[in-house]
PDB file of C-alpha atoms in Angstrom:
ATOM      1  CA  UNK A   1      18.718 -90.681  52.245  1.00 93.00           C
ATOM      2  CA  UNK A   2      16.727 -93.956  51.426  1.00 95.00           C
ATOM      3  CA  UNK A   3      15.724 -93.842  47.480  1.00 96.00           C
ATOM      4  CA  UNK A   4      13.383 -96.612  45.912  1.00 97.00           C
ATOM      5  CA  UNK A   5      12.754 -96.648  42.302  1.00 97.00           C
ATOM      6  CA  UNK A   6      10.586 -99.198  40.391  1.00 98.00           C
ATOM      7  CA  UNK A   7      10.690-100.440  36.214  1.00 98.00           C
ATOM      8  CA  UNK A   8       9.606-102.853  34.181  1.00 98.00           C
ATOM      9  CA  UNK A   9       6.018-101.685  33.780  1.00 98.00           C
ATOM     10  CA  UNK A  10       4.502-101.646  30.680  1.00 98.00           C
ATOM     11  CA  UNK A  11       1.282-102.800  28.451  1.00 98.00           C
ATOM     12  CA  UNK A  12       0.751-106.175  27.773  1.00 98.00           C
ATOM     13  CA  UNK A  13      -1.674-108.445  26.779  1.00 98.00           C
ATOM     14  CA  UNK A  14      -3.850-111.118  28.808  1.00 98.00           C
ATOM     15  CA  UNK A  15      -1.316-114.090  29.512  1.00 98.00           C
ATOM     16  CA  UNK A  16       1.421-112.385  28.881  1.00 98.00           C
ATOM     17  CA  UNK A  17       4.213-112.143  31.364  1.00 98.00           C
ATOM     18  CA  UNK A  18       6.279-108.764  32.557  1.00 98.00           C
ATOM     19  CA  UNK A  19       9.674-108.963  35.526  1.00 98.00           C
ATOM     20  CA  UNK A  20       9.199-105.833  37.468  1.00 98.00           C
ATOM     21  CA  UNK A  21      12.418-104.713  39.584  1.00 98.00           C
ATOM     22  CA  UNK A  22      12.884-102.340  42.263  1.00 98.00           C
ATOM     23  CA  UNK A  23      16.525-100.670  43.605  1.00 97.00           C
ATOM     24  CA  UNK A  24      17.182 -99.370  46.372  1.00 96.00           C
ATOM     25  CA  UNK A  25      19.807 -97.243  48.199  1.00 94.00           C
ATOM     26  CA  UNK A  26      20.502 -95.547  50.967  1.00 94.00           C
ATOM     27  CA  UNK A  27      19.762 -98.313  53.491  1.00 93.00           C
ATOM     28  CA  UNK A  28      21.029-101.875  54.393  1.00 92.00           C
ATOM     29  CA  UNK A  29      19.173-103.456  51.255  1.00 93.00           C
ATOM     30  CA  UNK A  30      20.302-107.502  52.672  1.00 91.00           C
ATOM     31  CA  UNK A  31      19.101-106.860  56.113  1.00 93.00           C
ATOM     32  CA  UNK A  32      15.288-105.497  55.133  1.00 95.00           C
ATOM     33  CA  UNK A  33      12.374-107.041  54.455  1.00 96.00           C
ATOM     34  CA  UNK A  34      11.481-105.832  51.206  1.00 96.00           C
ATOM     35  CA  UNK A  35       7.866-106.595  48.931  1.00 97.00           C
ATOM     36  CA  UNK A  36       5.502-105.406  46.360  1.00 98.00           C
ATOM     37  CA  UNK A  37       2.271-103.721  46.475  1.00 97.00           C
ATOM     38  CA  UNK A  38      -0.536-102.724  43.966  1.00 98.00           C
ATOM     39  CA  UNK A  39      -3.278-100.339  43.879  1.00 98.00           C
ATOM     40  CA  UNK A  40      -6.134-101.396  41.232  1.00 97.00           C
ATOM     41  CA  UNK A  41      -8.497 -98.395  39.950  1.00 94.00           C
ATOM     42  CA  UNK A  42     -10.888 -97.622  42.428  1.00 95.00           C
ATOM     43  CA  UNK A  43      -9.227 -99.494  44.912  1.00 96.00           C
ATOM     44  CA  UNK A  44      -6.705 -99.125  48.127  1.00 96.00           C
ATOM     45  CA  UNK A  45      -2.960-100.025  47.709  1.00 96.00           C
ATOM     46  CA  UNK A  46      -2.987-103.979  48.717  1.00 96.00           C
ATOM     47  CA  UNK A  47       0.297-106.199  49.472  1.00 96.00           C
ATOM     48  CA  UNK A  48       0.885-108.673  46.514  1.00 97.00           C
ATOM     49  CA  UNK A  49       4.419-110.515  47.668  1.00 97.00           C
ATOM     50  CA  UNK A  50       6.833-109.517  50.094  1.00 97.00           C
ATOM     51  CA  UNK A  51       9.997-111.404  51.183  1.00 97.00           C
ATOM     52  CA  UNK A  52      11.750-111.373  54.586  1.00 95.00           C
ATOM     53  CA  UNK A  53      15.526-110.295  54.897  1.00 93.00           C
ATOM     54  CA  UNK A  54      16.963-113.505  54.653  1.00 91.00           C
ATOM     55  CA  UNK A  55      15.159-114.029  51.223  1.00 89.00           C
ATOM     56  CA  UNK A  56      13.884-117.203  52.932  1.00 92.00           C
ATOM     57  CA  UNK A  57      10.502-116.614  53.679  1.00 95.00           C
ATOM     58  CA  UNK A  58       7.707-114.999  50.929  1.00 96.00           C
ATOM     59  CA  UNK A  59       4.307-114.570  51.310  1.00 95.00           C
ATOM     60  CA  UNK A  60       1.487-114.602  47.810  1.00 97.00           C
ATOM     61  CA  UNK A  61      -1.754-112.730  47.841  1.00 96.00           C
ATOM     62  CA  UNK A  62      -4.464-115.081  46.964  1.00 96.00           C
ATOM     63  CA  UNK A  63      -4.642-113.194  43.587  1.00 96.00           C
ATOM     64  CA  UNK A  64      -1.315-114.051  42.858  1.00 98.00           C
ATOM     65  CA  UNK A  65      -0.402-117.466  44.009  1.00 97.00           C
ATOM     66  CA  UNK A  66       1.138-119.418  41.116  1.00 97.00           C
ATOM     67  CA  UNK A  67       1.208-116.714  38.680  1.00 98.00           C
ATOM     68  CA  UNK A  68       4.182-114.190  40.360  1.00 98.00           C
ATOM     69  CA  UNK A  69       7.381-115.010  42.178  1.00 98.00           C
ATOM     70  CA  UNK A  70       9.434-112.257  44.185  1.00 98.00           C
ATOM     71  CA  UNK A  71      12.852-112.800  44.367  1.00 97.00           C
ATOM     72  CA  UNK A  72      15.872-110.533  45.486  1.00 96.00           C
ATOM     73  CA  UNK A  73      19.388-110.131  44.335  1.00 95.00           C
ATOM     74  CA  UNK A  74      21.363-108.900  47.740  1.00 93.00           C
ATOM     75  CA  UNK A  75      24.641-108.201  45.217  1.00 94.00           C
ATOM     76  CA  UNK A  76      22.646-105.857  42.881  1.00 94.00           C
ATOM     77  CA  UNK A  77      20.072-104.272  45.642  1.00 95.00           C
ATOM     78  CA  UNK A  78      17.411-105.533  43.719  1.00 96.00           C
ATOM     79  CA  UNK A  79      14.294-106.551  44.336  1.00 97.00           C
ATOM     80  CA  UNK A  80      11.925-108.663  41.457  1.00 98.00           C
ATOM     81  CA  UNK A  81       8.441-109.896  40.759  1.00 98.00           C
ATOM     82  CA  UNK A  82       8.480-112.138  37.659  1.00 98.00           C
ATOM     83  CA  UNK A  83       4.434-112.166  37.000  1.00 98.00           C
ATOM     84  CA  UNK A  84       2.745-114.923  34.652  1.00 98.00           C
ATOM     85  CA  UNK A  85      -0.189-115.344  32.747  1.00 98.00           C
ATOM     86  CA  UNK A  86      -0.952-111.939  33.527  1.00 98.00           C
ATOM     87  CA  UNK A  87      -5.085-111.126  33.816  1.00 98.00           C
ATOM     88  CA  UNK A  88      -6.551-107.488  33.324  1.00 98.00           C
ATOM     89  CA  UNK A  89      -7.450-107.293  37.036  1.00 97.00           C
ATOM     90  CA  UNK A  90      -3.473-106.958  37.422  1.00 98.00           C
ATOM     91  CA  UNK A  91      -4.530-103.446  36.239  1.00 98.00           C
ATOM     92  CA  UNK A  92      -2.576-101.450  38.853  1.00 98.00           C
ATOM     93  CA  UNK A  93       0.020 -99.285  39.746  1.00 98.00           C
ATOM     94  CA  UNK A  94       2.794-101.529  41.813  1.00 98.00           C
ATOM     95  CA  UNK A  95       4.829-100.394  44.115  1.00 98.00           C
ATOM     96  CA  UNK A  96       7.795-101.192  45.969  1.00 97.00           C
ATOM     97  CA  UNK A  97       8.453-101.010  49.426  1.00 97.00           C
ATOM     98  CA  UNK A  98      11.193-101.912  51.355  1.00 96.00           C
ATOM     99  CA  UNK A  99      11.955-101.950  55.003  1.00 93.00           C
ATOM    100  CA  UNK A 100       8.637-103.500  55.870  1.00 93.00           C
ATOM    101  CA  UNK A 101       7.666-106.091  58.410  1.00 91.00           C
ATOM    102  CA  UNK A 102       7.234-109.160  57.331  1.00 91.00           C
ATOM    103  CA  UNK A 103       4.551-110.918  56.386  1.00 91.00           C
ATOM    104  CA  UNK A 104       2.796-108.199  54.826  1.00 92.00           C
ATOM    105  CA  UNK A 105      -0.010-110.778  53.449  1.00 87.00           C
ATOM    106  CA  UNK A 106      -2.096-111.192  56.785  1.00 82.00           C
ATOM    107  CA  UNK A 107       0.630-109.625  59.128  1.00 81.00           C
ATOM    108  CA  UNK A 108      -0.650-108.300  61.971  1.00 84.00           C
ATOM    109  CA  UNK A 109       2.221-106.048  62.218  1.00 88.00           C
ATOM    110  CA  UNK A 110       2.285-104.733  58.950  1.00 89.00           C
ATOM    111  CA  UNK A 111       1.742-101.523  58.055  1.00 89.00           C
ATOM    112  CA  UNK A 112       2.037 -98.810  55.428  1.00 88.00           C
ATOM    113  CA  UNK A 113       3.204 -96.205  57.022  1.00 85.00           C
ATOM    114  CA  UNK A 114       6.113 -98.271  57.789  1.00 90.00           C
ATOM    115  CA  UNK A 115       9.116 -98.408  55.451  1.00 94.00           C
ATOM    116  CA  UNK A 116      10.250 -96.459  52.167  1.00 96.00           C
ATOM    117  CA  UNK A 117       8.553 -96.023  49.041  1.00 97.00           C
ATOM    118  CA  UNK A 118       9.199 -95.706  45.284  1.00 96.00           C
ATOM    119  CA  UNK A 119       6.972 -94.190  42.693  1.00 97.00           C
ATOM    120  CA  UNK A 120       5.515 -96.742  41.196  1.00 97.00           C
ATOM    121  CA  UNK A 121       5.330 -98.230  37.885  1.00 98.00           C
ATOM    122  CA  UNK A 122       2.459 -98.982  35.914  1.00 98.00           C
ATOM    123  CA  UNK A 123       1.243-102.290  34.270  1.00 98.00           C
ATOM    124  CA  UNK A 124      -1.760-102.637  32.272  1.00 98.00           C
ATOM    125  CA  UNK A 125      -2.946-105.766  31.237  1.00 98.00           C
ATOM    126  CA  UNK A 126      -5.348-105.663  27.926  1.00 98.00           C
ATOM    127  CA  UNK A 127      -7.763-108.409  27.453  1.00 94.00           C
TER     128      UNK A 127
END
């Protein structure tokens, strides 16, 4: 059984920074493609970074190009997004998903009912 489970949300303040980090179990974490995902109020879950298997390829929404870096640690099973100079339209539940394709930014293959999910964690970003 494939369990994903998401921290590091919290409240913070506009340019503030949070590192959100996902586990996972159940699966081979070092040979998935792995990435995080958002959905703002009032809007559909969106792909912010993902990361292929190798950890040598990542892909950046627009949004979040040069503020948040994904990064995974194959040892621990965990998956990170450091995010920077946070903005209140980071508003947003993120989740984690891993066993995706890869890219999920402008993948054609991509999709969400691929993969496993964790519960997401909230950040809220106060201006």
């Amino acid at each position: 059984q494939v369990q994903v489970a998401e921290s590091g949300g919290g409240l913070v303040q506009a340019g503030e920074s949070l590192r959100l980090s996902c586990t996972a179990s159940g699966l081979a974490f070092d040979d998935s493609s792995m990435g995080w995902f958002r959905q703002r109020p009032g809007l559909e879950r969106e792909p912010v970074s993902c990361i292929s298997w190798t950890g040598g390829s990542k892909d950046y929404s627009d949004d979040v190009q040069g503020r948040f870096t994904i990064s995974r640690d194959n040892a621990k099973n965990t998956l990170y997004l450091q995010m920077n100079d946070l903005k209140p339209e980071d508003t947003a539940i993120y989740y984690c998903g891993v066993d995706i394709t890869f890219p999920c930014n402008g993948g054609s293959s991509f999709s969400f009912s691929d993969g496993y999910w964790g519960q997401g964690t909230r950040v809220t970003v106060s201006s």
